[in-house]
PDB file of C-alpha atoms in Angstrom:
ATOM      1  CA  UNK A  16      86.308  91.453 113.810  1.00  0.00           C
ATOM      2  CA  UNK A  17      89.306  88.935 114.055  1.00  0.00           C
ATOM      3  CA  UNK A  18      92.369  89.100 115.281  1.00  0.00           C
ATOM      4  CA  UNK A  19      95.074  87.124 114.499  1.00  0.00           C
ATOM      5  CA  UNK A  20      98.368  86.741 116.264  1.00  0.00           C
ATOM      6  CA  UNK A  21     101.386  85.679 114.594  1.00  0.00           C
ATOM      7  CA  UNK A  22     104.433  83.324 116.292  1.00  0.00           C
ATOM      8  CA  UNK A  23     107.617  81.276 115.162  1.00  0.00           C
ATOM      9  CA  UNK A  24     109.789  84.150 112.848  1.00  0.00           C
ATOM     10  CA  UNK A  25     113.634  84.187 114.232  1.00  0.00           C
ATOM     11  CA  UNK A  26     116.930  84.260 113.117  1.00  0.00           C
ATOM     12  CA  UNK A  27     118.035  80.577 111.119  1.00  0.00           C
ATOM     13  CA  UNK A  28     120.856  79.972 108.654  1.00  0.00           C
ATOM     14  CA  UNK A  29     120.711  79.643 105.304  1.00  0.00           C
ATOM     15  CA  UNK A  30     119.310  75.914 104.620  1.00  0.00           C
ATOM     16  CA  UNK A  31     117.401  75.891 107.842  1.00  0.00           C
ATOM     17  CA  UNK A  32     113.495  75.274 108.232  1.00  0.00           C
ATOM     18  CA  UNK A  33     110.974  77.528 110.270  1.00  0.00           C
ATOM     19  CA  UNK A  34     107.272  76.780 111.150  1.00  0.00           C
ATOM     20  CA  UNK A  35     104.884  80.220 111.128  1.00  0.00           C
ATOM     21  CA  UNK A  36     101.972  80.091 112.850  1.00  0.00           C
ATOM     22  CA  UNK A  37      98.842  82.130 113.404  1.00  0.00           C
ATOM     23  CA  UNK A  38      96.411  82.052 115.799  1.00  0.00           C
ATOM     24  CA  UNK A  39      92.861  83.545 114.674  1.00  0.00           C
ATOM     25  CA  UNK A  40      89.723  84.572 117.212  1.00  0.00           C
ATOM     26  CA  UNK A  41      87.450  82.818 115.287  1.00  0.00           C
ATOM     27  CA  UNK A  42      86.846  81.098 111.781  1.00  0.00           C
ATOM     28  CA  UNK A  43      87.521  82.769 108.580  1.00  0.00           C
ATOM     29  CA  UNK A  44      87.662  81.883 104.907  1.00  0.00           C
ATOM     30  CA  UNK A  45      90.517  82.692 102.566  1.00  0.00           C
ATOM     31  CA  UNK A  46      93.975  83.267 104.505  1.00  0.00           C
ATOM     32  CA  UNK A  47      97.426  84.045 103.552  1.00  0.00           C
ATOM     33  CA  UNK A  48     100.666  84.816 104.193  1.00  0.00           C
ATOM     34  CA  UNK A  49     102.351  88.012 102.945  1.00  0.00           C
ATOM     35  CA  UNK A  50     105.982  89.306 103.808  1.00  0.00           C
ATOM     36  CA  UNK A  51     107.529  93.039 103.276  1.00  0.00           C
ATOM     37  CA  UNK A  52     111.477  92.889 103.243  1.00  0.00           C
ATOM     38  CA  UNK A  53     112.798  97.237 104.055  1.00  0.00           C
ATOM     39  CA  UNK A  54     112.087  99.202 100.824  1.00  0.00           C
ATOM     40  CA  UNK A  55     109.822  96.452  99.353  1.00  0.00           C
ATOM     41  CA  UNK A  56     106.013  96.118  99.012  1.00  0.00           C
ATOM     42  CA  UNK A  57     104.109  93.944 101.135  1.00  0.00           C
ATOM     43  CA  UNK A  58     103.685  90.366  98.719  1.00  0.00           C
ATOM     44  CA  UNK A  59     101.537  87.384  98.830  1.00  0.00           C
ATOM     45  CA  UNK A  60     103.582  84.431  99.818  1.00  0.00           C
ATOM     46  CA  UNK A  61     100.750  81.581 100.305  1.00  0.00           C
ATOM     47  CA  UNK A  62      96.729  81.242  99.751  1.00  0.00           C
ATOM     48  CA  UNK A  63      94.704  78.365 101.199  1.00  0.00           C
ATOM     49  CA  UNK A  64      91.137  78.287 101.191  1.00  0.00           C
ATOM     50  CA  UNK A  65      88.053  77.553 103.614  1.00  0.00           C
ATOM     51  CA  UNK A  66      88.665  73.412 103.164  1.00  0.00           C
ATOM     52  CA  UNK A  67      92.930  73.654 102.952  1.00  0.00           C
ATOM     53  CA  UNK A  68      92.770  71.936  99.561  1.00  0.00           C
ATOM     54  CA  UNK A  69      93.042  75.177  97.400  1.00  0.00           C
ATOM     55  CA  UNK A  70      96.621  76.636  97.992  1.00  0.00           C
ATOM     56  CA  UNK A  71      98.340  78.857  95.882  1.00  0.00           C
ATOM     57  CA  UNK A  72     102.101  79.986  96.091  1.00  0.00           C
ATOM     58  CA  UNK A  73     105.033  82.598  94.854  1.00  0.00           C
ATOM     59  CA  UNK A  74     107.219  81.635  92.622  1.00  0.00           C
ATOM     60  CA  UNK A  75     110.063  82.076  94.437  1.00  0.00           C
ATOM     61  CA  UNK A  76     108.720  80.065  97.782  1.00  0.00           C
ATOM     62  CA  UNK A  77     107.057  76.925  95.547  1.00  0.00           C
ATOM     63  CA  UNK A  78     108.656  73.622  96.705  1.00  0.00           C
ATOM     64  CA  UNK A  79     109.805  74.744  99.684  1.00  0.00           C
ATOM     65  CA  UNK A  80     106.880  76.461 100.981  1.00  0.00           C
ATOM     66  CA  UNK A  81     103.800  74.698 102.547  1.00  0.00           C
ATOM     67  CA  UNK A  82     100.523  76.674 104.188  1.00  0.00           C
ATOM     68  CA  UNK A  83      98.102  74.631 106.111  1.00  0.00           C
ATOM     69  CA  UNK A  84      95.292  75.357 108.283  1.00  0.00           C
ATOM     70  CA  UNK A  85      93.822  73.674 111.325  1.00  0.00           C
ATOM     71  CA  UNK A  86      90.138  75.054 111.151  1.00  0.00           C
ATOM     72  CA  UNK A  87      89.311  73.054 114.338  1.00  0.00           C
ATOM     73  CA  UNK A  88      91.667  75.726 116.008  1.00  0.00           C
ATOM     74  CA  UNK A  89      91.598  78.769 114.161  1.00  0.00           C
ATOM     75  CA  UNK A  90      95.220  78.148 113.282  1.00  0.00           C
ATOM     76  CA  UNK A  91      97.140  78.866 109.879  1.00  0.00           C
ATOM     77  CA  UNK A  92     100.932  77.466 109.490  1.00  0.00           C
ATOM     78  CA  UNK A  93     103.372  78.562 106.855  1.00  0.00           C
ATOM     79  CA  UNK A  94     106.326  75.701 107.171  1.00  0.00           C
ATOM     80  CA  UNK A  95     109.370  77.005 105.764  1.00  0.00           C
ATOM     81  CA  UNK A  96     112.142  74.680 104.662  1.00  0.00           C
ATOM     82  CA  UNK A  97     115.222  75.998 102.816  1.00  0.00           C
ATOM     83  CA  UNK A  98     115.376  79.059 103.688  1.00  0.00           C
ATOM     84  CA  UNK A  99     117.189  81.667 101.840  1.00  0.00           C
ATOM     85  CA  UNK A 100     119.066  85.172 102.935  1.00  0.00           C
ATOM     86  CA  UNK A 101     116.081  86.802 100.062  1.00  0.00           C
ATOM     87  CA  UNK A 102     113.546  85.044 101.941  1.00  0.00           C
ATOM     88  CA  UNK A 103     114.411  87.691 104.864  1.00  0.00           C
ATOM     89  CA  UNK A 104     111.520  90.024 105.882  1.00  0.00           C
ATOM     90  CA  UNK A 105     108.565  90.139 108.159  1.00  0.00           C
ATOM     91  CA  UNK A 106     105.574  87.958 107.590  1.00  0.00           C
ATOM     92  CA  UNK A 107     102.070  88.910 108.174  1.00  0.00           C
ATOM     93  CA  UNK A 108      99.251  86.740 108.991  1.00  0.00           C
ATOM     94  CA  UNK A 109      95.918  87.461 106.979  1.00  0.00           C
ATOM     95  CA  UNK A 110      92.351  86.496 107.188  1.00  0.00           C
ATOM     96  CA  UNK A 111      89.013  86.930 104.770  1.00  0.00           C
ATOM     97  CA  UNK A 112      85.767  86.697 105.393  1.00  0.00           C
ATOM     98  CA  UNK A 113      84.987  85.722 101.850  1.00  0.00           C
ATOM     99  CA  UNK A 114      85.854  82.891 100.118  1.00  0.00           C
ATOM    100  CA  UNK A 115      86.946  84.811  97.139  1.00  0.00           C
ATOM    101  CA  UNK A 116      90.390  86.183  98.340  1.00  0.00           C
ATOM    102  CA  UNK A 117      93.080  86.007  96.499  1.00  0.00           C
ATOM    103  CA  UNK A 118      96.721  87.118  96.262  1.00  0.00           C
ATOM    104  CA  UNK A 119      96.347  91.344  96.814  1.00  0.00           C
ATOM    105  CA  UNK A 120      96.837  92.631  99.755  1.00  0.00           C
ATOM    106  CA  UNK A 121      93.445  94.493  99.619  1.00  0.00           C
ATOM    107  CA  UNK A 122      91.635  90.939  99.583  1.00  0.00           C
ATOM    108  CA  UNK A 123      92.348  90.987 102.901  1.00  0.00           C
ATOM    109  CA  UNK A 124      90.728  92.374 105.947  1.00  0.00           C
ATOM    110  CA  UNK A 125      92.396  91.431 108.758  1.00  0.00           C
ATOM    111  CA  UNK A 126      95.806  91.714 109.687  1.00  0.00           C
ATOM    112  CA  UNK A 127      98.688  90.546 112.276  1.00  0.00           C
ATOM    113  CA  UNK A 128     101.481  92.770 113.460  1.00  0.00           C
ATOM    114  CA  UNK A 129     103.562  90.237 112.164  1.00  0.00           C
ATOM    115  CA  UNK A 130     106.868  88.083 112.795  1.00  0.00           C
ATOM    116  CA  UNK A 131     110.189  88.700 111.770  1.00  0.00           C
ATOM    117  CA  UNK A 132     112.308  86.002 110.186  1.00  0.00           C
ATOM    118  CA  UNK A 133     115.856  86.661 109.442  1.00  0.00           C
ATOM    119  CA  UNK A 134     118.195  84.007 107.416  1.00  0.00           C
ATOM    120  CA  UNK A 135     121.625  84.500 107.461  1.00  0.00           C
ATOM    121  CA  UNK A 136     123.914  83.041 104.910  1.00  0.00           C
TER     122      UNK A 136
END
């Protein structure tokens, strides 16, 4: 099993920048980052693969957005630049065994309790 600890969230202002980062047991494939604002569903907000050269983003996060990985430490980053008041919610660190994982939430099998990140505007 893995466990994966997320850091970083906090309260910024509108326009700031904020650096996510999760801390796995061991090595994984796929990984993401999802987010669930109150009264929304949990969404994908960035995929990398196994070798950090396959990323895929939202919409609303692309150009602003980067994930990363440091497989030499277990570690997955989400930097955040830009930030907006909709961009509000609590983001969840998640981790695959398979390389096939993609953006739904059941691709995933592992889970942090998350970090909350708050922009004000």
């Amino acid at each position: 099993q893995v466990q994966l600890v997320e850091s970083g969230g906090g309260l910024v202002q509108a326009g700031d920048s904020l650096r996510l980062s999760c801390a796995a047991s061991r090595a994984t494939f796929t990984m993401a980052w999802f987010r669930q604002a109150p009264g929304k569903e949990r969404e994908s907000v960035a995929v990398i693969g196994w070798s950090g050269h396959s990323t895929d983003y939202t919409d609303s996060v692309k150009g602003r957005f980067t994930i990363s990985r440091d497989n030499a430490e277990n570690t997955l980053y989400l930097q955040m630049n830009s930030l907006k008041p909709e961009d509000t919610a609590l983001y969840y660190c998640a981790a695959s065994n398979s390389p096939y994982s993609g953006r739904f939430r059941n691709d995933y099998r592992y889970w942090g309790q998350g970090t909350q990140v708050t922009v004000s505007s």
